Amino acid sequence: MTQQVRQEEEKMFQAVVFDMDGLMFDTERMIQRSWDVVGVRMGFGKMGKDIYHTLGLNNAERERYFKDTYGEDFPYLEFRENYRAEVHRDTVENGTPVKKGLYELLEVLREKKLRLAVATSSSYESAARLLEETAVFDYFDAVVTGNMVEHSKPAPDIYEKACTALGVSPEYALALEDSYNGIRSAHAAGMKVIMIPDLLTDSACVDDLLYGKMDSLSEVAEMFRKNGDDHSGQPSCAKQI
């Protein structure tokens, strides 16, 4: 992709859609730790490794994964209740870890008057609580959650719904993601996607779907800041794909 073509594309961005867990907040690691603790407590051993197979899945599909992996009699509801309690305890004691550059990026995008949404596989209750606790809820024009769509990531449903809620065509929207399922979902919806790695760092299996790859949300903020009021300019800090 030439610099001129990329500049023209960036001028067209009208909206940015954020994944939540692992992208805005460092909650995936909290969940992973809780699965280890609760898995041992319930007699299944450390289960944190299973998170790599469930990133981007909604609750129903996550339950299906655990039953397929540990047997149909796996007590998923008990497991979910226990690990959520563990995450809550961690949050009360240590707070919700906010990813580097989140507040900076939200301020830059607000200045640019871009429309913003969250597209998360979490429940609305969980998403709203996190967004409120971290004082970012009011930045967003829409919050679309896993229970609002029929098919979770990697299906395009959640990103399509987010773009519809914003009143923006997917081709004019940028998605920020950390998971393979999320990247596939946004790309299938027709959006440009930037990956900011979290638990998953190797992008080889999705490189052909990416608009770019950056180390943090601060780099995304810098991209928009350098692009000026018309969003033009090559994002010099991006690792181009």
PDB file of C-alpha atoms in Angstrom, residues 44-211:
ATOM      1  CA  PHE A  44      -9.657 -29.431  37.343  1.00  0.00           C
ATOM      2  CA  GLY A  45      -6.147 -28.086  37.743  1.00  0.00           C
ATOM      3  CA  LYS A  46      -4.924 -24.782  36.362  1.00  0.00           C
ATOM      4  CA  MET A  47      -7.242 -23.694  33.554  1.00  0.00           C
ATOM      5  CA  GLY A  48      -5.706 -20.358  32.602  1.00  0.00           C
ATOM      6  CA  LYS A  49      -4.338 -21.844  29.396  1.00  0.00           C
ATOM      7  CA  ASP A  50      -7.893 -22.293  28.145  1.00  0.00           C
ATOM      8  CA  ILE A  51      -8.311 -18.560  27.710  1.00  0.00           C
ATOM      9  CA  TYR A  52      -6.304 -18.720  24.478  1.00  0.00           C
ATOM     10  CA  HIS A  53      -9.104 -20.822  22.964  1.00  0.00           C
ATOM     11  CA  THR A  54     -11.952 -18.582  24.132  1.00  0.00           C
ATOM     12  CA  LEU A  55     -10.789 -15.039  23.373  1.00  0.00           C
ATOM     13  CA  GLY A  56     -13.597 -13.176  21.632  1.00  0.00           C
ATOM     14  CA  LEU A  57     -16.275 -15.796  22.360  1.00  0.00           C
ATOM     15  CA  ASN A  58     -19.537 -14.842  24.037  1.00  0.00           C
ATOM     16  CA  ASN A  59     -20.743 -16.610  27.172  1.00  0.00           C
ATOM     17  CA  ALA A  60     -22.739 -19.316  25.358  1.00  0.00           C
ATOM     18  CA  GLU A  61     -19.859 -20.265  23.077  1.00  0.00           C
ATOM     19  CA  ARG A  62     -17.402 -20.143  25.957  1.00  0.00           C
ATOM     20  CA  GLU A  63     -19.612 -22.597  27.856  1.00  0.00           C
ATOM     21  CA  ARG A  64     -19.671 -24.846  24.789  1.00  0.00           C
ATOM     22  CA  TYR A  65     -15.868 -24.816  24.696  1.00  0.00           C
ATOM     23  CA  PHE A  66     -15.558 -25.904  28.323  1.00  0.00           C
ATOM     24  CA  LYS A  67     -18.077 -28.706  27.941  1.00  0.00           C
ATOM     25  CA  ASP A  68     -16.345 -29.935  24.797  1.00  0.00           C
ATOM     26  CA  THR A  69     -12.988 -29.823  26.575  1.00  0.00           C
ATOM     27  CA  TYR A  70     -13.843 -31.059  30.067  1.00  0.00           C
ATOM     28  CA  GLY A  71     -16.993 -33.069  29.408  1.00  0.00           C
ATOM     29  CA  GLU A  72     -20.711 -32.376  29.193  1.00  0.00           C
ATOM     30  CA  ASP A  73     -21.043 -32.499  32.972  1.00  0.00           C
ATOM     31  CA  PHE A  74     -18.556 -29.661  33.474  1.00  0.00           C
ATOM     32  CA  PRO A  75     -20.220 -27.294  36.025  1.00  0.00           C
ATOM     33  CA  TYR A  76     -19.815 -24.170  33.932  1.00  0.00           C
ATOM     34  CA  LEU A  77     -22.250 -21.988  35.869  1.00  0.00           C
ATOM     35  CA  GLU A  78     -20.458 -22.760  39.134  1.00  0.00           C
ATOM     36  CA  PHE A  79     -17.093 -22.157  37.472  1.00  0.00           C
ATOM     37  CA  ARG A  80     -18.277 -18.845  36.023  1.00  0.00           C
ATOM     38  CA  GLU A  81     -19.692 -17.661  39.344  1.00  0.00           C
ATOM     39  CA  ASN A  82     -16.480 -18.553  41.155  1.00  0.00           C
ATOM     40  CA  TYR A  83     -14.072 -16.997  38.668  1.00  0.00           C
ATOM     41  CA  ARG A  84     -16.130 -13.814  38.433  1.00  0.00           C
ATOM     42  CA  ALA A  85     -15.999 -13.559  42.224  1.00  0.00           C
ATOM     43  CA  GLU A  86     -12.224 -13.989  42.044  1.00  0.00           C
ATOM     44  CA  VAL A  87     -11.930 -11.263  39.391  1.00  0.00           C
ATOM     45  CA  HIS A  88     -14.151  -8.983  41.491  1.00  0.00           C
ATOM     46  CA  ARG A  89     -11.935  -9.562  44.527  1.00  0.00           C
ATOM     47  CA  ASP A  90      -8.860  -8.752  42.437  1.00  0.00           C
ATOM     48  CA  THR A  91     -10.519  -5.586  41.120  1.00  0.00           C
ATOM     49  CA  VAL A  92     -11.553  -4.403  44.584  1.00  0.00           C
ATOM     50  CA  GLU A  93      -8.039  -4.957  45.912  1.00  0.00           C
ATOM     51  CA  ASN A  94      -6.053  -3.659  42.945  1.00  0.00           C
ATOM     52  CA  GLY A  95      -8.442  -1.700  40.710  1.00  0.00           C
ATOM     53  CA  THR A  96      -9.151  -2.243  37.021  1.00  0.00           C
ATOM     54  CA  PRO A  97      -5.868  -2.080  35.072  1.00  0.00           C
ATOM     55  CA  VAL A  98      -6.290   0.401  32.215  1.00  0.00           C
ATOM     56  CA  LYS A  99      -4.192  -0.129  29.102  1.00  0.00           C
ATOM     57  CA  LYS A 100      -1.496   2.379  28.248  1.00  0.00           C
ATOM     58  CA  GLY A 101      -2.792   5.254  26.152  1.00  0.00           C
ATOM     59  CA  LEU A 102      -6.526   4.642  26.555  1.00  0.00           C
ATOM     60  CA  TYR A 103      -7.409   8.037  28.005  1.00  0.00           C
ATOM     61  CA  GLU A 104      -5.016   9.789  25.648  1.00  0.00           C
ATOM     62  CA  LEU A 105      -6.550   8.109  22.599  1.00  0.00           C
ATOM     63  CA  LEU A 106     -10.126   8.803  23.678  1.00  0.00           C
ATOM     64  CA  GLU A 107      -9.327  12.493  24.101  1.00  0.00           C
ATOM     65  CA  VAL A 108      -7.671  12.683  20.677  1.00  0.00           C
ATOM     66  CA  LEU A 109     -10.627  10.966  18.994  1.00  0.00           C
ATOM     67  CA  ARG A 110     -13.069  13.243  20.792  1.00  0.00           C
ATOM     68  CA  GLU A 111     -11.138  16.253  19.500  1.00  0.00           C
ATOM     69  CA  LYS A 112     -11.368  14.794  15.994  1.00  0.00           C
ATOM     70  CA  LYS A 113     -15.139  14.411  16.492  1.00  0.00           C
ATOM     71  CA  LEU A 114     -15.080  10.757  15.445  1.00  0.00           C
ATOM     72  CA  ARG A 115     -17.921   8.491  16.508  1.00  0.00           C
ATOM     73  CA  LEU A 116     -16.897   5.788  18.980  1.00  0.00           C
ATOM     74  CA  ALA A 117     -18.263   2.403  20.003  1.00  0.00           C
ATOM     75  CA  VAL A 118     -17.313  -0.615  22.076  1.00  0.00           C
ATOM     76  CA  ALA A 119     -17.783  -4.097  20.593  1.00  0.00           C
ATOM     77  CA  THR A 120     -17.201  -6.683  23.302  1.00  0.00           C
ATOM     78  CA  SER A 121     -18.154 -10.306  23.788  1.00  0.00           C
ATOM     79  CA  SER A 122     -18.741  -9.575  27.479  1.00  0.00           C
ATOM     80  CA  SER A 123     -22.242  -8.975  28.828  1.00  0.00           C
ATOM     81  CA  TYR A 124     -23.659  -5.452  28.817  1.00  0.00           C
ATOM     82  CA  GLU A 125     -23.752  -5.425  32.620  1.00  0.00           C
ATOM     83  CA  SER A 126     -20.063  -6.294  32.846  1.00  0.00           C
ATOM     84  CA  ALA A 127     -19.055  -3.877  30.092  1.00  0.00           C
ATOM     85  CA  ALA A 128     -21.054  -0.959  31.481  1.00  0.00           C
ATOM     86  CA  ARG A 129     -19.616  -1.526  34.955  1.00  0.00           C
ATOM     87  CA  LEU A 130     -16.026  -1.478  33.681  1.00  0.00           C
ATOM     88  CA  LEU A 131     -16.618   1.552  31.482  1.00  0.00           C
ATOM     89  CA  GLU A 132     -18.249   3.459  34.338  1.00  0.00           C
ATOM     90  CA  GLU A 133     -15.623   2.461  36.915  1.00  0.00           C
ATOM     91  CA  THR A 134     -12.840   3.709  34.667  1.00  0.00           C
ATOM     92  CA  ALA A 135     -14.712   6.908  33.718  1.00  0.00           C
ATOM     93  CA  VAL A 136     -14.780   6.256  29.969  1.00  0.00           C
ATOM     94  CA  PHE A 137     -18.435   5.323  29.401  1.00  0.00           C
ATOM     95  CA  ASP A 138     -19.402   8.815  28.237  1.00  0.00           C
ATOM     96  CA  TYR A 139     -16.834   8.820  25.452  1.00  0.00           C
ATOM     97  CA  PHE A 140     -18.795   6.192  23.550  1.00  0.00           C
ATOM     98  CA  ASP A 141     -21.825   6.654  21.320  1.00  0.00           C
ATOM     99  CA  ALA A 142     -22.682   2.935  21.451  1.00  0.00           C
ATOM    100  CA  VAL A 143     -21.826  -0.179  23.441  1.00  0.00           C
ATOM    101  CA  VAL A 144     -22.545  -3.476  21.678  1.00  0.00           C
ATOM    102  CA  THR A 145     -22.119  -6.673  23.676  1.00  0.00           C
ATOM    103  CA  GLY A 146     -22.078 -10.397  23.040  1.00  0.00           C
ATOM    104  CA  ASN A 147     -25.636 -10.978  24.217  1.00  0.00           C
ATOM    105  CA  MET A 148     -26.939  -8.538  21.586  1.00  0.00           C
ATOM    106  CA  VAL A 149     -25.917 -10.623  18.570  1.00  0.00           C
ATOM    107  CA  GLU A 150     -26.653 -14.148  17.385  1.00  0.00           C
ATOM    108  CA  HIS A 151     -23.087 -15.074  16.484  1.00  0.00           C
ATOM    109  CA  SER A 152     -20.012 -14.008  18.440  1.00  0.00           C
ATOM    110  CA  LYS A 153     -16.572 -13.203  17.050  1.00  0.00           C
ATOM    111  CA  PRO A 154     -15.133 -14.285  14.615  1.00  0.00           C
ATOM    112  CA  ALA A 155     -18.512 -13.810  12.889  1.00  0.00           C
ATOM    113  CA  PRO A 156     -18.958 -10.184  11.754  1.00  0.00           C
ATOM    114  CA  ASP A 157     -22.249  -9.639  13.626  1.00  0.00           C
ATOM    115  CA  ILE A 158     -20.972  -7.558  16.532  1.00  0.00           C
ATOM    116  CA  TYR A 159     -18.940  -5.156  14.384  1.00  0.00           C
ATOM    117  CA  GLU A 160     -21.728  -4.834  11.853  1.00  0.00           C
ATOM    118  CA  LYS A 161     -24.106  -3.960  14.688  1.00  0.00           C
ATOM    119  CA  ALA A 162     -21.640  -1.443  16.115  1.00  0.00           C
ATOM    120  CA  CYS A 163     -21.312   0.325  12.765  1.00  0.00           C
ATOM    121  CA  THR A 164     -25.088   0.345  12.357  1.00  0.00           C
ATOM    122  CA  ALA A 165     -25.469   1.843  15.829  1.00  0.00           C
ATOM    123  CA  LEU A 166     -22.999   4.577  14.886  1.00  0.00           C
ATOM    124  CA  GLY A 167     -24.645   5.203  11.530  1.00  0.00           C
ATOM    125  CA  VAL A 168     -21.340   4.619   9.739  1.00  0.00           C
ATOM    126  CA  SER A 169     -20.553   2.256   6.877  1.00  0.00           C
ATOM    127  CA  PRO A 170     -17.925  -0.345   7.920  1.00  0.00           C
ATOM    128  CA  GLU A 171     -15.552   0.801   5.182  1.00  0.00           C
ATOM    129  CA  TYR A 172     -15.271   4.158   6.967  1.00  0.00           C
ATOM    130  CA  ALA A 173     -14.682   2.647  10.415  1.00  0.00           C
ATOM    131  CA  LEU A 174     -11.490   1.501  12.125  1.00  0.00           C
ATOM    132  CA  ALA A 175     -11.489  -1.426  14.573  1.00  0.00           C
ATOM    133  CA  LEU A 176      -8.960  -1.812  17.385  1.00  0.00           C
ATOM    134  CA  GLU A 177      -8.449  -5.426  18.441  1.00  0.00           C
ATOM    135  CA  ASP A 178      -6.093  -7.718  20.334  1.00  0.00           C
ATOM    136  CA  SER A 179      -7.481 -11.190  19.513  1.00  0.00           C
ATOM    137  CA  TYR A 180      -7.494 -13.287  16.352  1.00  0.00           C
ATOM    138  CA  ASN A 181     -11.257 -13.842  16.591  1.00  0.00           C
ATOM    139  CA  GLY A 182     -11.850 -10.120  16.968  1.00  0.00           C
ATOM    140  CA  ILE A 183      -9.611  -9.274  14.025  1.00  0.00           C
ATOM    141  CA  ARG A 184     -11.406 -11.795  11.829  1.00  0.00           C
ATOM    142  CA  SER A 185     -14.765 -10.430  12.959  1.00  0.00           C
ATOM    143  CA  ALA A 186     -13.976  -6.804  12.156  1.00  0.00           C
ATOM    144  CA  HIS A 187     -12.341  -7.673   8.833  1.00  0.00           C
ATOM    145  CA  ALA A 188     -15.334  -9.805   7.836  1.00  0.00           C
ATOM    146  CA  ALA A 189     -17.559  -6.824   8.609  1.00  0.00           C
ATOM    147  CA  GLY A 190     -15.607  -4.788   6.059  1.00  0.00           C
ATOM    148  CA  MET A 191     -13.586  -2.649   8.479  1.00  0.00           C
ATOM    149  CA  LYS A 192      -9.924  -1.717   8.647  1.00  0.00           C
ATOM    150  CA  VAL A 193      -8.303  -3.351  11.695  1.00  0.00           C
ATOM    151  CA  ILE A 194      -5.298  -2.390  13.804  1.00  0.00           C
ATOM    152  CA  MET A 195      -3.973  -5.040  16.176  1.00  0.00           C
ATOM    153  CA  ILE A 196      -2.613  -4.059  19.572  1.00  0.00           C
ATOM    154  CA  PRO A 197      -1.313  -7.383  20.946  1.00  0.00           C
ATOM    155  CA  ASP A 198      -2.142  -8.564  24.455  1.00  0.00           C
ATOM    156  CA  LEU A 199      -2.026 -12.269  25.371  1.00  0.00           C
ATOM    157  CA  LEU A 200      -1.651 -13.121  21.695  1.00  0.00           C
ATOM    158  CA  THR A 201       1.471 -11.533  20.229  1.00  0.00           C
ATOM    159  CA  ASP A 202       2.169 -13.467  17.022  1.00  0.00           C
ATOM    160  CA  SER A 203       0.076 -11.969  14.238  1.00  0.00           C
ATOM    161  CA  ALA A 204       1.269 -14.267  11.434  1.00  0.00           C
ATOM    162  CA  CYS A 205      -2.097 -16.004  11.082  1.00  0.00           C
ATOM    163  CA  VAL A 206      -3.949 -12.685  10.647  1.00  0.00           C
ATOM    164  CA  ASP A 207      -1.331 -10.426   9.061  1.00  0.00           C
ATOM    165  CA  ASP A 208      -3.164 -10.421   5.744  1.00  0.00           C
ATOM    166  CA  LEU A 209      -6.275  -9.055   7.496  1.00  0.00           C
ATOM    167  CA  LEU A 210      -4.557  -6.169   9.260  1.00  0.00           C
ATOM    168  CA  TYR A 211      -4.366  -2.513   8.340  1.00  0.00           C
TER     169      TYR A 211
END
